[in-house]
XYZ file of C-alpha atoms in Angstrom:
503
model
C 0.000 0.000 0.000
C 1.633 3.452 -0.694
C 1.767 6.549 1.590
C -1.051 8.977 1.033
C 1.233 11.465 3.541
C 4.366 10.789 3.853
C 7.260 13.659 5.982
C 10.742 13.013 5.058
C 13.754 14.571 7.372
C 11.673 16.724 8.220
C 13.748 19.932 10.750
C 11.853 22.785 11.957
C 14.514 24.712 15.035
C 12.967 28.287 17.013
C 15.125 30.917 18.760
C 16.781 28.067 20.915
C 14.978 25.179 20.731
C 15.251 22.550 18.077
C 11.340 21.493 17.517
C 11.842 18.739 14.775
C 15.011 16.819 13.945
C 15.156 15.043 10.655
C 11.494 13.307 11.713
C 10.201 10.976 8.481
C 6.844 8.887 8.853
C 4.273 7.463 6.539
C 0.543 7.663 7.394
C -1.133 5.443 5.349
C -5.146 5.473 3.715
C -7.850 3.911 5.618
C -5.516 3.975 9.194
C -5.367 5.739 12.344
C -1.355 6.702 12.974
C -1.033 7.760 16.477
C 1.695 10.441 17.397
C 3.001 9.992 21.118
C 5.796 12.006 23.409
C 6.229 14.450 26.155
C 5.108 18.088 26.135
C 7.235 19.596 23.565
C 8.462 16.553 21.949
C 7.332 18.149 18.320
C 3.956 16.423 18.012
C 1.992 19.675 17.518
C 4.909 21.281 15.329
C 4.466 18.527 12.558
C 0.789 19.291 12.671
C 1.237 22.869 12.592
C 4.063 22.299 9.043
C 1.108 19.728 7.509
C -1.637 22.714 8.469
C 0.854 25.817 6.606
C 1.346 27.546 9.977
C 5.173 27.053 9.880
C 7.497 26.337 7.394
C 9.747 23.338 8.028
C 13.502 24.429 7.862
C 14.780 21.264 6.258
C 12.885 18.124 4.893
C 9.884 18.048 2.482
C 5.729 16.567 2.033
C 4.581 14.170 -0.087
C 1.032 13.343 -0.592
C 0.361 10.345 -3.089
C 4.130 10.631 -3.891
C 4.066 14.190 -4.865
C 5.764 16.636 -3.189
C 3.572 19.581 -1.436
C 4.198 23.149 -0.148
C 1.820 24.791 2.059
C 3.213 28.847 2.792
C -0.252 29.268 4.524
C -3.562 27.388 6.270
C -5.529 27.621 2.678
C -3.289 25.709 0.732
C -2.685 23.224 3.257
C -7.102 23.008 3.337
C -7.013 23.522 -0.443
C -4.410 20.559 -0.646
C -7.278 18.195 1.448
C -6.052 18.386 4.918
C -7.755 19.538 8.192
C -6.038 19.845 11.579
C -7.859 20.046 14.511
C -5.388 21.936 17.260
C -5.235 21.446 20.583
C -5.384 25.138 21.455
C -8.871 25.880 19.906
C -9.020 28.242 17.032
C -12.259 29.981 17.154
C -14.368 33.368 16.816
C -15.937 33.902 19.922
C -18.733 36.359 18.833
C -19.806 34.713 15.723
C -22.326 31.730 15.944
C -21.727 27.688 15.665
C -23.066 28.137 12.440
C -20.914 30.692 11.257
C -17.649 29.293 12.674
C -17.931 26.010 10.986
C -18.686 27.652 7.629
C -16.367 30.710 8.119
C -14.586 31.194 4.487
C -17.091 29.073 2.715
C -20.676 30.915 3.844
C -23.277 31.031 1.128
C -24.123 34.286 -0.280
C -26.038 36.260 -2.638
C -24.345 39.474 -4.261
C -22.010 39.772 -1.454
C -25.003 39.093 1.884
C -24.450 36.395 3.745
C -27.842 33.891 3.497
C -27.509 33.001 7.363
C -30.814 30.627 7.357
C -29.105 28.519 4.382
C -26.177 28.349 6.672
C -27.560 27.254 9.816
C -29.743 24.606 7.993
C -26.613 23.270 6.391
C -24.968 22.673 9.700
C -28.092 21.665 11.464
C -28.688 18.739 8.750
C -24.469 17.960 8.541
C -24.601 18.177 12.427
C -27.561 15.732 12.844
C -25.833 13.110 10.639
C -22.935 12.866 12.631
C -25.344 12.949 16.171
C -23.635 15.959 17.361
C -26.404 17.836 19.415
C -24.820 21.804 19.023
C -26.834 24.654 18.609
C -26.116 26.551 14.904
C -27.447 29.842 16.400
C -25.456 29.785 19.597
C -22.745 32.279 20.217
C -19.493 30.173 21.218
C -18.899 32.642 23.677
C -21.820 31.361 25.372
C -20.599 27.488 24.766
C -18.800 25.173 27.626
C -15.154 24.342 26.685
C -16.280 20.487 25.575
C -18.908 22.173 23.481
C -16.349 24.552 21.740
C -13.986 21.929 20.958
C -16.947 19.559 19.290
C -17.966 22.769 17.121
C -13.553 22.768 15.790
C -13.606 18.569 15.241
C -17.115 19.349 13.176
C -15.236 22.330 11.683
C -12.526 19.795 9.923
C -15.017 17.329 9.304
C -17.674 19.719 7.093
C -14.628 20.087 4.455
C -14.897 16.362 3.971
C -11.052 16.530 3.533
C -8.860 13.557 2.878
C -5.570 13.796 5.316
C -7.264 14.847 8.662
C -4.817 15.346 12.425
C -6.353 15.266 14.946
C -4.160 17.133 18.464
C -5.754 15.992 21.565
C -9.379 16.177 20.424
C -11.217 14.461 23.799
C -8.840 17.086 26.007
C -12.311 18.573 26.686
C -14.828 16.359 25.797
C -17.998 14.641 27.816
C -17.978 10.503 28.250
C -20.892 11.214 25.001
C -19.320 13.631 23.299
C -15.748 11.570 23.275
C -18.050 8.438 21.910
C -19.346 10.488 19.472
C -16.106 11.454 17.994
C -14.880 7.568 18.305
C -17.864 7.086 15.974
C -16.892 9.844 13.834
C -13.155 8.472 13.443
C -13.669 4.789 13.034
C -16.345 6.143 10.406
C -13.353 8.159 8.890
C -10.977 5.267 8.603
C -13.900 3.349 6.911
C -14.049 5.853 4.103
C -10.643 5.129 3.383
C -9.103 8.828 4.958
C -5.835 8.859 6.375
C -5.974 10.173 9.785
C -3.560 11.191 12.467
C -4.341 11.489 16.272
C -2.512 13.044 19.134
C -3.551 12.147 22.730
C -1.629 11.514 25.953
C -4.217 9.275 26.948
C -3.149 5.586 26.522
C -6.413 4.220 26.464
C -7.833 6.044 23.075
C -4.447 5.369 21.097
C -4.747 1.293 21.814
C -8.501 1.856 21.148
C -8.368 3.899 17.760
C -4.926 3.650 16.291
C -3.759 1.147 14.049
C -0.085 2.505 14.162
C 1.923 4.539 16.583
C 4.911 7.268 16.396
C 7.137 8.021 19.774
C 8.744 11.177 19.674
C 11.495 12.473 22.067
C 13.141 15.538 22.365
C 12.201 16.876 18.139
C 13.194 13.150 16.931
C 11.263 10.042 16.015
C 12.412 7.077 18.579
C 10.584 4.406 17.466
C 7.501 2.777 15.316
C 5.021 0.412 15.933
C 3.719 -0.705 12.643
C 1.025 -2.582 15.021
C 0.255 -2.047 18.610
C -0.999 -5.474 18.939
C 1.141 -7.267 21.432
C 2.944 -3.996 22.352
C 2.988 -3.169 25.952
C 2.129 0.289 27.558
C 4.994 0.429 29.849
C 6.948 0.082 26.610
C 5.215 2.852 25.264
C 6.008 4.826 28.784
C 10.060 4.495 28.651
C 10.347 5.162 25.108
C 8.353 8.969 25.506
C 9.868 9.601 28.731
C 13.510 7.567 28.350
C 12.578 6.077 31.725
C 10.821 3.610 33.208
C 7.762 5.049 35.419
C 6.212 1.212 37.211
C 3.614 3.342 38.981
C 2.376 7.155 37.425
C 0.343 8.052 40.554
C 2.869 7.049 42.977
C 0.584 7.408 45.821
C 1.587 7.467 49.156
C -0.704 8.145 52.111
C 0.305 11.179 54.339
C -1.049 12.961 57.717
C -3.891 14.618 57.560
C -4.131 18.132 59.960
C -7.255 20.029 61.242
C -9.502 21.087 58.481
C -8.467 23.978 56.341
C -10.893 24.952 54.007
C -15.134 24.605 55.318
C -16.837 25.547 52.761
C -20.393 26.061 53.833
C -23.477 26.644 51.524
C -22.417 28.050 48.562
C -24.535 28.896 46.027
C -24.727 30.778 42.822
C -25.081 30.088 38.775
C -25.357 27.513 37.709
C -25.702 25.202 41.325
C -29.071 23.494 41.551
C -28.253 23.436 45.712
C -26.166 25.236 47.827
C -23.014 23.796 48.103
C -21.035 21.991 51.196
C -17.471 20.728 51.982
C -14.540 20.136 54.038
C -11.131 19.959 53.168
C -7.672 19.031 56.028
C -4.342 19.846 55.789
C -2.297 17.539 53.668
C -5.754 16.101 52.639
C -6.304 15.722 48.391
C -9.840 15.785 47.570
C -10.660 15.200 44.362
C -14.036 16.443 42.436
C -15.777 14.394 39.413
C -18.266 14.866 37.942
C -19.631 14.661 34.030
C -19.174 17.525 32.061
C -21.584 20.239 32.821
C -22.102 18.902 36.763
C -21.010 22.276 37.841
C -17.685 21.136 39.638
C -15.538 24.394 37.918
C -18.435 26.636 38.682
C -18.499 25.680 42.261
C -14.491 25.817 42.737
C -14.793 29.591 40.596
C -17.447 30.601 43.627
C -14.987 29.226 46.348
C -12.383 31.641 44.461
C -14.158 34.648 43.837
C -14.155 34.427 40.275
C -17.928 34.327 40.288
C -20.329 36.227 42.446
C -22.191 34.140 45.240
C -25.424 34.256 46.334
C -25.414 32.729 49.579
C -22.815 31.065 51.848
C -19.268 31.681 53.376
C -15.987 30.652 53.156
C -14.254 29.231 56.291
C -10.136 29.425 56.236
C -8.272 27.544 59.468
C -11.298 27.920 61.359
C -12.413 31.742 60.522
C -14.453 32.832 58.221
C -12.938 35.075 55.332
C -14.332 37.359 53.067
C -13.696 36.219 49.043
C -15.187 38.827 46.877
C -12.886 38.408 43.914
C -9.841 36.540 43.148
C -7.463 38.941 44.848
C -9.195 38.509 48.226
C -8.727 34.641 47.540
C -5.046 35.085 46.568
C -4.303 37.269 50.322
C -5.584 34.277 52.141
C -3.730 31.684 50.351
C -6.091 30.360 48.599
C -5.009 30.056 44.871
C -6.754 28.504 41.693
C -5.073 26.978 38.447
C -7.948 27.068 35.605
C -9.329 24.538 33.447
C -8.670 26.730 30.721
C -5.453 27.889 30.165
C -5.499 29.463 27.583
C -8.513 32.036 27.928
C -8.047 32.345 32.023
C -4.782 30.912 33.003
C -1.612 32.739 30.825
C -0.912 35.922 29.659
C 0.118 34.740 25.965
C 2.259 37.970 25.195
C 4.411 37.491 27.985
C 7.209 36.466 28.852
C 7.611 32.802 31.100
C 9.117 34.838 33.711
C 6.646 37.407 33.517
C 3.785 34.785 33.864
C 5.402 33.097 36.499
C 6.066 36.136 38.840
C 2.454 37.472 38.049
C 0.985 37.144 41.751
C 4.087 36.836 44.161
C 5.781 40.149 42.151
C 4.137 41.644 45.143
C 6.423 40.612 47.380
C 9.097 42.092 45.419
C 8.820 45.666 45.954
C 11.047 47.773 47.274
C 8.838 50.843 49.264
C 6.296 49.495 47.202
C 7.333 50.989 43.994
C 10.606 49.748 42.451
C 10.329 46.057 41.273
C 13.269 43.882 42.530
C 14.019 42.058 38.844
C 16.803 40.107 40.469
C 14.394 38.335 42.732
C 11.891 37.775 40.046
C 14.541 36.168 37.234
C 16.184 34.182 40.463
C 12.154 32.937 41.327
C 11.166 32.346 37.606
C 14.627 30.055 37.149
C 14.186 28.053 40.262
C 10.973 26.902 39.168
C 11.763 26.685 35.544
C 14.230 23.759 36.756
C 12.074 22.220 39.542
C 9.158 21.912 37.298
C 11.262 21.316 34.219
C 9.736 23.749 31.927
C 10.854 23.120 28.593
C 12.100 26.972 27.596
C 14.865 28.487 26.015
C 14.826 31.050 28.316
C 12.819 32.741 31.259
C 12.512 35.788 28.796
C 10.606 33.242 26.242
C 7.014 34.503 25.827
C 4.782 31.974 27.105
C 2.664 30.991 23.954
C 5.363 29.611 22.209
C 5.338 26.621 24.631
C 3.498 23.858 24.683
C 0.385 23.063 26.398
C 1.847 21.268 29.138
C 4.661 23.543 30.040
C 2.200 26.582 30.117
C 0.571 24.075 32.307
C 3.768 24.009 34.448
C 4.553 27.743 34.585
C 0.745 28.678 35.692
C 1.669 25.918 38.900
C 4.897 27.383 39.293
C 3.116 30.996 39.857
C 1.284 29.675 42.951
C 4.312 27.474 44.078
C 6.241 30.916 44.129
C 3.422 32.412 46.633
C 4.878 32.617 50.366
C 2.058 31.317 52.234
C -0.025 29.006 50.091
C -3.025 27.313 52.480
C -5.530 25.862 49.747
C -4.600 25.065 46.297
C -7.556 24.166 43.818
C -6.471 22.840 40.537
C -9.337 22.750 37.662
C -8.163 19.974 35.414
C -4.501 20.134 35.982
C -3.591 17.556 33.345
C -5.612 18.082 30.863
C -3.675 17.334 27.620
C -0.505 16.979 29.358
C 2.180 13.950 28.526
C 3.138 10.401 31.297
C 5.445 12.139 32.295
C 4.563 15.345 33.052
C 1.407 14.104 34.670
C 3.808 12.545 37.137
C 5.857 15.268 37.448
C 2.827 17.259 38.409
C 1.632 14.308 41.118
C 4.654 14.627 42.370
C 4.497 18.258 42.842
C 0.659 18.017 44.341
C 2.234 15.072 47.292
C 4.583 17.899 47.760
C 2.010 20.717 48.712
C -0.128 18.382 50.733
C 2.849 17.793 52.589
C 3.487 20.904 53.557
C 0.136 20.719 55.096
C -1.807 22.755 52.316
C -5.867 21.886 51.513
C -5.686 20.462 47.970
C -8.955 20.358 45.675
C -8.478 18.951 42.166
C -11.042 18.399 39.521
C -10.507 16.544 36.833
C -12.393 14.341 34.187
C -10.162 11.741 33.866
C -11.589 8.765 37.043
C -8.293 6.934 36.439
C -6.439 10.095 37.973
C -8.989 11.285 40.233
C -9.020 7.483 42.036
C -5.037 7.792 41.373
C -4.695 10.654 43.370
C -7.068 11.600 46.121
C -7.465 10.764 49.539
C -11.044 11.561 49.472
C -13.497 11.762 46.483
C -16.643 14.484 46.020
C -18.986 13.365 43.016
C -21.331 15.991 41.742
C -24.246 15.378 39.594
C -26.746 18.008 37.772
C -25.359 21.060 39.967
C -25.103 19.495 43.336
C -23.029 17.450 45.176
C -24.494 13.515 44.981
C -21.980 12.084 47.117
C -18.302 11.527 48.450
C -16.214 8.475 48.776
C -13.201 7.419 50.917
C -10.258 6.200 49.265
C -10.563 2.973 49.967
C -14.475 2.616 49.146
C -13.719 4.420 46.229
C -13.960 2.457 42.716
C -14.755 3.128 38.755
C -18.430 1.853 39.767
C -19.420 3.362 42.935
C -17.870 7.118 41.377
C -20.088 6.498 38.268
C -23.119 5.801 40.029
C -23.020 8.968 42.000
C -22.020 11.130 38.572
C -24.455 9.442 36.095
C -27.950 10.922 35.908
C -30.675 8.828 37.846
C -32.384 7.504 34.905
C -29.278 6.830 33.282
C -27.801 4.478 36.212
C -31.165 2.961 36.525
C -30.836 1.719 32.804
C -26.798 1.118 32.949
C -27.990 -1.104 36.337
């Protein structure tokens, strides 16, 4: 069978960093090739080459042995491909309708026929059982929601080489079968398809092939994973063996820290209530849409409350807004990065120092840069942040080491007493993930209250010492560690009718 894509040698190198070194792979019609590696291993970089965002430095594309140039994004969709990013690529004021078609909306002598439009995306949307809205603002859509709307984006151009970066980052247990269905459809129809994820489970599930890359360079090739172990997989991203990714190990819990004591506002269906100790993990699931950001965005001050208080080391404190939160220690890393958790234009130093830069004053007027480029390296190397340089502006990193500078920014606060992380891990590499675990014992250890959310019921029965489920806007439950299983955290998160039928 010959390549319909094939990259030869292909070298792309930034102020510093060397992205891709001479990487070559096939991707073959009617397969799924799956791309693995760390955070900044040059995954997304050959996507963004293949999608004419950059310009590879050395190598060359073939597609049905031909050789291809793309010097922008509408010759690489002109040429048949479509890459779906990781970091979503959307207008935020224009409708579902309108984003999908953007560039190809039908028209009459120059106006825009917008009812033509939406009932071309509600009939292409209804064939692939995606339930969106065409005349909803994606302003107004959840982050799962907005990512559906960029997969369906790729999909309406019915193109033939289609990359996929992390597509189920943000997706709902429905809306990630959905896309399963979509794929497998995909491959079917004899596409050639390419798909990114740092979850293990999907690539076994969807891919018929699979890529390591390491450091800009292609390590290895599994023609097949059939037969091919995961801890395999493991080493050759990370050049190490990691036996155990959690690496749990149970720790002394303190007085409680954080009471938080009938909270309510949009969108809870019931006031909210919970305790957290020092040194304690609790960990919040949920299905997407149960309300468990909204709640932890109330707790912060990043959304007005209606009713209940806030109890710090036995006191209650007064959380109007995220600075309030931030005086008393208690800190909050976002679920999305992007839109609430970096300042893109600046620099990894600058994003890094953002809160504690406080504390570097000098009669509370001239900013002590020694301090803050001492602060910003220290954390660089504990975390490992994969930079050229402090003075690097953040959104030339990848996902995951944004990830690790918006951490390193509360790790650099003085007095830290809750720390509330909103899907730490989302899209983030093995090893990373236990870089970050690692980071999270850490903090407990030091006797801080630490909430995490997360999506993934692997990591949040991984990682916590105690588990909250929330269901529909309210809290359905919580779970000891060791009562604690895939079954009994499902039954509390699933919707009543839903469990009765699962059942």
């Amino acid at each position: 069978m010959s390549a319909t894509l094939r990259f030869e040698n292909i070298g792309k190198v930034f102020p510093g960093v060397r992205a891709l070194d001479g990487v070559s792979l096939d991707v073959q019609t009617g397969r799924v090739h799956g791309l693995m590696g760390e955070n900044g291993a040059g995954k997304s970089t050959l996507l963004k080459i293949l999608g004419g965002e950059y310009q590879p430095d050395s190598g060359r594309i073939l597609m049905d042995g031909n050789e291809v140039h793309f010097p922008d994004s509408a010759s690489s969709i002109g040429a048949g491909i479509a890459v779906i990013h990781q970091e979503l690529q959307y207008v935020p004021d224009l409708t579902v309708a309108e984003n999908l078609m953007l560039g190809a909306l039908p028209n009459s002598f120059g106006w825009v026929r917008k009812s033509a439009a939406r009932k071309f995306v509600r009939e292409r949307l209804a064939a692939m059982g995606v339930d969106l809205d065409p005349t909803a603002k994606l302003r107004k859509l959840s982050i799962a929601q907005r990512q559906m709307v960029e997969i369906c984006k790729a999909l309406l151009r019915n193109a033939r080489v289609i990359a996929l970066d992390e597509p189920t980052s943000s997706l709902s247990l429905r809306e990630t079968e959905v896309l399963f269905k979509l794929v497998r459809e995909l491959r079917a129809d004899h596409r050639a398809l390419i798909y990114i994820s740092h979850r293990m489970d999907e690539v076994y599930e969807l891919c018929d092939s699979c890529t390591i890359f390491r450091d800009g360079r292609k390590v290895a090739s599994h023609e097949t994973l059939d037969g091919v172990r995961r801890e395999t997989i493991v080493a050759e991203m990370v050049g190490r063996e990691i036996s155990d990714i959690y690496n749990y190990t149970p720790r002394e819990h303190r007085d409680v820290r954080l009471s938080v004591r009938g909270v309510l506002g949009r969108p809870l269906a019931e006031p909210a209530s919970f305790d957290v100790k020092g040194g304690e993990i609790v960990g919040f699931f949920g299905l997407v849409g149960a309300g468990r950001s909204e709640l932890m965005q109330l707790v912060y001050g990043a959304r007005k409350r209606r009713a209940g208080e806030i109890v710090l080391d036995g006191k209650t404190v007064h959380v109007r807004s995220a600075a309030d939160a931030i005086r008393h220690g208690i800190v909050l890393c976002p679920e999305d990065r992007k839109e609430q958790g970096i300042v893109a234009m600046a620099s990894v130093s600058e994003n890094i120092n953002i809160s504690c830069r406080r504390h570097f004053l000098h009669a509370g007027m001239f900013l002590d840069r020694k301090k803050e480029a001492e602060t910003a390296d220290r954390f660089i190397k504990l975390l490992k942040i994969r930079t050229p340089s402090r003075r690097q502006k953040i959104r030339f990193l990848s996902g995951g080491n944004q990830q690790k500078a918006i951490l390193s920014r509360w790790l650099a606060e003085p007095d830290l007493k809750v720390v509330i992380l909103d899907e730490p891990t989302r899209g983030i590499d093995v090893g990373a993930k236990h870089e970050i675990y690692n980071v999270i014992y850490q903090l407990a250890a030091r006797g801080c209250a630490i909430v995490m959310v997360s999506s993934e019921l692997p990591e949040v029965l991984g990682v916590s010492d105690r588990i909250v489920v929330m269901r529909e806007g309210r809290i359905s439950g919580e779970l000891s560690r060791s009562a604690a299983s895939e079954h009994a955290v499902l039954d509390l998160a699933l919707p009543q009718r839903t469990a009765a039928r699962a059942a």
